[in-house]
């Protein structure tokens, strides 16, 4: 009669070296092998055996055998899972600047079980968001996940954020803690005026935005439409600039973007 105290059937281990704790009701020789192999590996002889054996990474079907002096055999089949490799977080985004509630993490781990985003500050409070691993994308051995959280309560403040990852063997990894400013509000266009002088159009746009990045326009009437810069900085909250346009009708989308990626847009039409 073979008794296997360890390894435990259908158990996950975070170390390749697994304890074999075996006993029999009479002196026996103890062996083990992987399912599919023909040769048994001898462990020891006696009423019991207790030592560590090195197993393969991943899912293993292991057979354990005890043979008494008369050649009688007792076998036990086990299904084990070995995950000795710790998760590795490769990168997180954003790295600096502003946070708008969208965060990204990329990691290497074959068997992730839990991924959390931690964020916040002492004044408003720390929070966490559990990320659904089924929504992540894996290419080769790299997995990329996104988290979208509401940061309205932190607008105008600074927060700290990091990701924490666990695998099925309870190995864990934590990304670097990064600090970012929070800007969740879209820019505001208080006024948008323009005057036409022949082929020159002067734009005068009053913009309310502390973290202004760029004002740009897209002319769908252009031969090669693309976003072009109106202003990369403001003077007293004003973008005042002159641009030349070809003869004909023009349908412009004007977009204001802040450093956090928030934006607002308006459309105007005119004829040169």
PDB file of N, CA and C in Angstrom, residues 83-132:
ATOM      1  N   UNK A  83       5.199  26.371 -11.468  1.00  0.00           N
ATOM      2  CA  UNK A  83       5.407  27.733 -11.981  1.00  0.00           C
ATOM      3  C   UNK A  83       6.400  28.416 -11.055  1.00  0.00           C
ATOM      4  N   UNK A  84       7.678  28.265 -11.385  1.00  0.00           N
ATOM      5  CA  UNK A  84       8.739  28.802 -10.525  1.00  0.00           C
ATOM      6  C   UNK A  84       9.220  30.179 -10.965  1.00  0.00           C
ATOM      7  N   UNK A  85       8.781  30.610 -12.156  1.00  0.00           N
ATOM      8  CA  UNK A  85       9.253  31.895 -12.679  1.00  0.00           C
ATOM      9  C   UNK A  85       8.380  33.035 -12.163  1.00  0.00           C
ATOM     10  N   UNK A  86       9.011  34.051 -11.624  1.00  0.00           N
ATOM     11  CA  UNK A  86       8.266  35.214 -11.141  1.00  0.00           C
ATOM     12  C   UNK A  86       7.786  36.059 -12.323  1.00  0.00           C
ATOM     13  N   UNK A  87       6.626  36.685 -12.199  1.00  0.00           N
ATOM     14  CA  UNK A  87       6.165  37.600 -13.260  1.00  0.00           C
ATOM     15  C   UNK A  87       7.162  38.747 -13.438  1.00  0.00           C
ATOM     16  N   UNK A  88       7.194  39.281 -14.632  1.00  0.00           N
ATOM     17  CA  UNK A  88       8.090  40.403 -14.925  1.00  0.00           C
ATOM     18  C   UNK A  88       7.306  41.499 -15.615  1.00  0.00           C
ATOM     19  N   UNK A  89       7.212  42.648 -14.964  1.00  0.00           N
ATOM     20  CA  UNK A  89       6.541  43.800 -15.560  1.00  0.00           C
ATOM     21  C   UNK A  89       7.548  44.569 -16.401  1.00  0.00           C
ATOM     22  N   UNK A  90       7.260  44.701 -17.692  1.00  0.00           N
ATOM     23  CA  UNK A  90       8.207  45.294 -18.642  1.00  0.00           C
ATOM     24  C   UNK A  90       8.092  46.812 -18.701  1.00  0.00           C
ATOM     25  N   UNK A  91       6.857  47.320 -18.727  1.00  0.00           N
ATOM     26  CA  UNK A  91       6.686  48.776 -18.798  1.00  0.00           C
ATOM     27  C   UNK A  91       5.283  49.159 -18.372  1.00  0.00           C
ATOM     28  N   UNK A  92       5.134  50.409 -17.986  1.00  0.00           N
ATOM     29  CA  UNK A  92       3.826  50.983 -17.682  1.00  0.00           C
ATOM     30  C   UNK A  92       3.739  52.355 -18.339  1.00  0.00           C
ATOM     31  N   UNK A  93       2.527  52.775 -18.617  1.00  0.00           N
ATOM     32  CA  UNK A  93       2.287  54.097 -19.200  1.00  0.00           C
ATOM     33  C   UNK A  93       1.039  54.692 -18.550  1.00  0.00           C
ATOM     34  N   UNK A  94       0.993  56.031 -18.411  1.00  0.00           N
ATOM     35  CA  UNK A  94       2.018  57.011 -18.797  1.00  0.00           C
ATOM     36  C   UNK A  94       3.202  57.002 -17.838  1.00  0.00           C
ATOM     37  N   UNK A  95       4.360  57.400 -18.367  1.00  0.00           N
ATOM     38  CA  UNK A  95       5.568  57.431 -17.546  1.00  0.00           C
ATOM     39  C   UNK A  95       5.734  58.759 -16.835  1.00  0.00           C
ATOM     40  N   UNK A  96       5.280  59.830 -17.467  1.00  0.00           N
ATOM     41  CA  UNK A  96       5.414  61.163 -16.856  1.00  0.00           C
ATOM     42  C   UNK A  96       4.331  62.069 -17.422  1.00  0.00           C
ATOM     43  N   UNK A  97       4.301  63.283 -16.935  1.00  0.00           N
ATOM     44  CA  UNK A  97       3.321  64.253 -17.425  1.00  0.00           C
ATOM     45  C   UNK A  97       1.998  64.141 -16.703  1.00  0.00           C
ATOM     46  N   UNK A  98       0.925  63.917 -17.479  1.00  0.00           N
ATOM     47  CA  UNK A  98      -0.426  63.977 -16.933  1.00  0.00           C
ATOM     48  C   UNK A  98      -1.134  62.631 -17.044  1.00  0.00           C
ATOM     49  N   UNK A  99      -2.069  62.416 -16.140  1.00  0.00           N
ATOM     50  CA  UNK A  99      -2.925  61.233 -16.173  1.00  0.00           C
ATOM     51  C   UNK A  99      -4.350  61.669 -16.469  1.00  0.00           C
ATOM     52  N   UNK A 100      -5.011  60.918 -17.371  1.00  0.00           N
ATOM     53  CA  UNK A 100      -6.403  61.216 -17.690  1.00  0.00           C
ATOM     54  C   UNK A 100      -7.326  60.043 -17.358  1.00  0.00           C
ATOM     55  N   UNK A 101      -6.754  58.999 -16.731  1.00  0.00           N
ATOM     56  CA  UNK A 101      -7.560  57.850 -16.326  1.00  0.00           C
ATOM     57  C   UNK A 101      -7.272  56.597 -17.121  1.00  0.00           C
ATOM     58  N   UNK A 102      -6.478  56.697 -18.179  1.00  0.00           N
ATOM     59  CA  UNK A 102      -6.110  55.530 -18.976  1.00  0.00           C
ATOM     60  C   UNK A 102      -4.675  55.130 -18.657  1.00  0.00           C
ATOM     61  N   UNK A 103      -4.498  53.871 -18.243  1.00  0.00           N
ATOM     62  CA  UNK A 103      -3.178  53.365 -17.879  1.00  0.00           C
ATOM     63  C   UNK A 103      -2.909  52.072 -18.653  1.00  0.00           C
ATOM     64  N   UNK A 104      -1.632  51.798 -18.896  1.00  0.00           N
ATOM     65  CA  UNK A 104      -1.234  50.621 -19.662  1.00  0.00           C
ATOM     66  C   UNK A 104      -0.099  49.907 -18.940  1.00  0.00           C
ATOM     67  N   UNK A 105      -0.117  48.575 -19.009  1.00  0.00           N
ATOM     68  CA  UNK A 105       0.972  47.772 -18.455  1.00  0.00           C
ATOM     69  C   UNK A 105       1.293  46.649 -19.432  1.00  0.00           C
ATOM     70  N   UNK A 106       2.566  46.315 -19.539  1.00  0.00           N
ATOM     71  CA  UNK A 106       3.006  45.183 -20.351  1.00  0.00           C
ATOM     72  C   UNK A 106       3.878  44.288 -19.482  1.00  0.00           C
ATOM     73  N   UNK A 107       3.620  42.974 -19.533  1.00  0.00           N
ATOM     74  CA  UNK A 107       4.355  42.055 -18.667  1.00  0.00           C
ATOM     75  C   UNK A 107       4.627  40.735 -19.381  1.00  0.00           C
ATOM     76  N   UNK A 108       5.541  39.947 -18.769  1.00  0.00           N
ATOM     77  CA  UNK A 108       5.825  38.588 -19.221  1.00  0.00           C
ATOM     78  C   UNK A 108       5.444  37.624 -18.108  1.00  0.00           C
ATOM     79  N   UNK A 109       4.468  36.791 -18.363  1.00  0.00           N
ATOM     80  CA  UNK A 109       4.027  35.778 -17.402  1.00  0.00           C
ATOM     81  C   UNK A 109       3.085  34.818 -18.110  1.00  0.00           C
ATOM     82  N   UNK A 110       3.425  33.539 -18.076  1.00  0.00           N
ATOM     83  CA  UNK A 110       2.617  32.543 -18.779  1.00  0.00           C
ATOM     84  C   UNK A 110       1.308  32.234 -18.069  1.00  0.00           C
ATOM     85  N   UNK A 111       1.288  32.412 -16.752  1.00  0.00           N
ATOM     86  CA  UNK A 111       0.117  31.990 -15.974  1.00  0.00           C
ATOM     87  C   UNK A 111      -0.353  33.086 -15.016  1.00  0.00           C
ATOM     88  N   UNK A 112      -0.723  34.258 -15.538  1.00  0.00           N
ATOM     89  CA  UNK A 112      -1.186  35.328 -14.634  1.00  0.00           C
ATOM     90  C   UNK A 112      -2.527  34.963 -14.002  1.00  0.00           C
ATOM     91  N   UNK A 113      -2.705  35.352 -12.751  1.00  0.00           N
ATOM     92  CA  UNK A 113      -3.974  35.075 -12.076  1.00  0.00           C
ATOM     93  C   UNK A 113      -4.664  36.338 -11.584  1.00  0.00           C
ATOM     94  N   UNK A 114      -3.893  37.400 -11.315  1.00  0.00           N
ATOM     95  CA  UNK A 114      -4.500  38.629 -10.787  1.00  0.00           C
ATOM     96  C   UNK A 114      -3.651  39.835 -11.153  1.00  0.00           C
ATOM     97  N   UNK A 115      -4.298  40.868 -11.658  1.00  0.00           N
ATOM     98  CA  UNK A 115      -3.624  42.120 -12.003  1.00  0.00           C
ATOM     99  C   UNK A 115      -4.429  43.270 -11.446  1.00  0.00           C
ATOM    100  N   UNK A 116      -3.765  44.128 -10.669  1.00  0.00           N
ATOM    101  CA  UNK A 116      -4.431  45.266 -10.056  1.00  0.00           C
ATOM    102  C   UNK A 116      -3.685  46.555 -10.358  1.00  0.00           C
ATOM    103  N   UNK A 117      -4.455  47.615 -10.553  1.00  0.00           N
ATOM    104  CA  UNK A 117      -3.913  48.969 -10.643  1.00  0.00           C
ATOM    105  C   UNK A 117      -4.178  49.672  -9.321  1.00  0.00           C
ATOM    106  N   UNK A 118      -3.110  50.172  -8.689  1.00  0.00           N
ATOM    107  CA  UNK A 118      -3.237  50.964  -7.462  1.00  0.00           C
ATOM    108  C   UNK A 118      -2.977  52.424  -7.812  1.00  0.00           C
ATOM    109  N   UNK A 119      -3.812  53.327  -7.326  1.00  0.00           N
ATOM    110  CA  UNK A 119      -3.643  54.740  -7.672  1.00  0.00           C
ATOM    111  C   UNK A 119      -4.276  55.628  -6.606  1.00  0.00           C
ATOM    112  N   UNK A 120      -3.820  56.888  -6.566  1.00  0.00           N
ATOM    113  CA  UNK A 120      -4.415  57.853  -5.656  1.00  0.00           C
ATOM    114  C   UNK A 120      -3.364  58.634  -4.889  1.00  0.00           C
ATOM    115  N   UNK A 121      -3.806  59.299  -3.830  1.00  0.00           N
ATOM    116  CA  UNK A 121      -2.911  60.051  -2.949  1.00  0.00           C
ATOM    117  C   UNK A 121      -3.479  60.045  -1.530  1.00  0.00           C
ATOM    118  N   UNK A 122      -2.717  60.578  -0.585  1.00  0.00           N
ATOM    119  CA  UNK A 122      -3.129  60.543   0.816  1.00  0.00           C
ATOM    120  C   UNK A 122      -4.340  61.433   1.080  1.00  0.00           C
ATOM    121  N   UNK A 123      -4.426  62.559   0.380  1.00  0.00           N
ATOM    122  CA  UNK A 123      -5.508  63.511   0.655  1.00  0.00           C
ATOM    123  C   UNK A 123      -6.866  62.986   0.200  1.00  0.00           C
ATOM    124  N   UNK A 124      -6.953  62.560  -1.045  1.00  0.00           N
ATOM    125  CA  UNK A 124      -8.231  62.102  -1.595  1.00  0.00           C
ATOM    126  C   UNK A 124      -8.447  60.611  -1.369  1.00  0.00           C
ATOM    127  N   UNK A 125      -7.340  59.865  -1.189  1.00  0.00           N
ATOM    128  CA  UNK A 125      -7.451  58.442  -0.889  1.00  0.00           C
ATOM    129  C   UNK A 125      -6.813  57.571  -1.947  1.00  0.00           C
ATOM    130  N   UNK A 126      -6.364  56.397  -1.511  1.00  0.00           N
ATOM    131  CA  UNK A 126      -5.813  55.400  -2.418  1.00  0.00           C
ATOM    132  C   UNK A 126      -6.924  54.453  -2.854  1.00  0.00           C
ATOM    133  N   UNK A 127      -6.877  54.032  -4.125  1.00  0.00           N
ATOM    134  CA  UNK A 127      -7.878  53.125  -4.664  1.00  0.00           C
ATOM    135  C   UNK A 127      -7.193  52.041  -5.481  1.00  0.00           C
ATOM    136  N   UNK A 128      -7.926  50.992  -5.802  1.00  0.00           N
ATOM    137  CA  UNK A 128      -7.396  49.935  -6.648  1.00  0.00           C
ATOM    138  C   UNK A 128      -8.462  49.480  -7.634  1.00  0.00           C
ATOM    139  N   UNK A 129      -8.007  49.021  -8.777  1.00  0.00           N
ATOM    140  CA  UNK A 129      -8.903  48.523  -9.818  1.00  0.00           C
ATOM    141  C   UNK A 129      -8.386  47.172 -10.287  1.00  0.00           C
ATOM    142  N   UNK A 130      -9.259  46.147 -10.247  1.00  0.00           N
ATOM    143  CA  UNK A 130      -8.896  44.808 -10.718  1.00  0.00           C
ATOM    144  C   UNK A 130      -9.113  44.748 -12.225  1.00  0.00           C
ATOM    145  N   UNK A 131      -8.093  44.334 -12.950  1.00  0.00           N
ATOM    146  CA  UNK A 131      -8.140  44.300 -14.412  1.00  0.00           C
ATOM    147  C   UNK A 131      -8.522  42.902 -14.880  1.00  0.00           C
ATOM    148  N   UNK A 132      -9.457  42.841 -15.805  1.00  0.00           N
ATOM    149  CA  UNK A 132      -9.879  41.567 -16.381  1.00  0.00           C
ATOM    150  C   UNK A 132      -8.802  41.068 -17.342  1.00  0.00           C
TER     151      UNK A 132
END
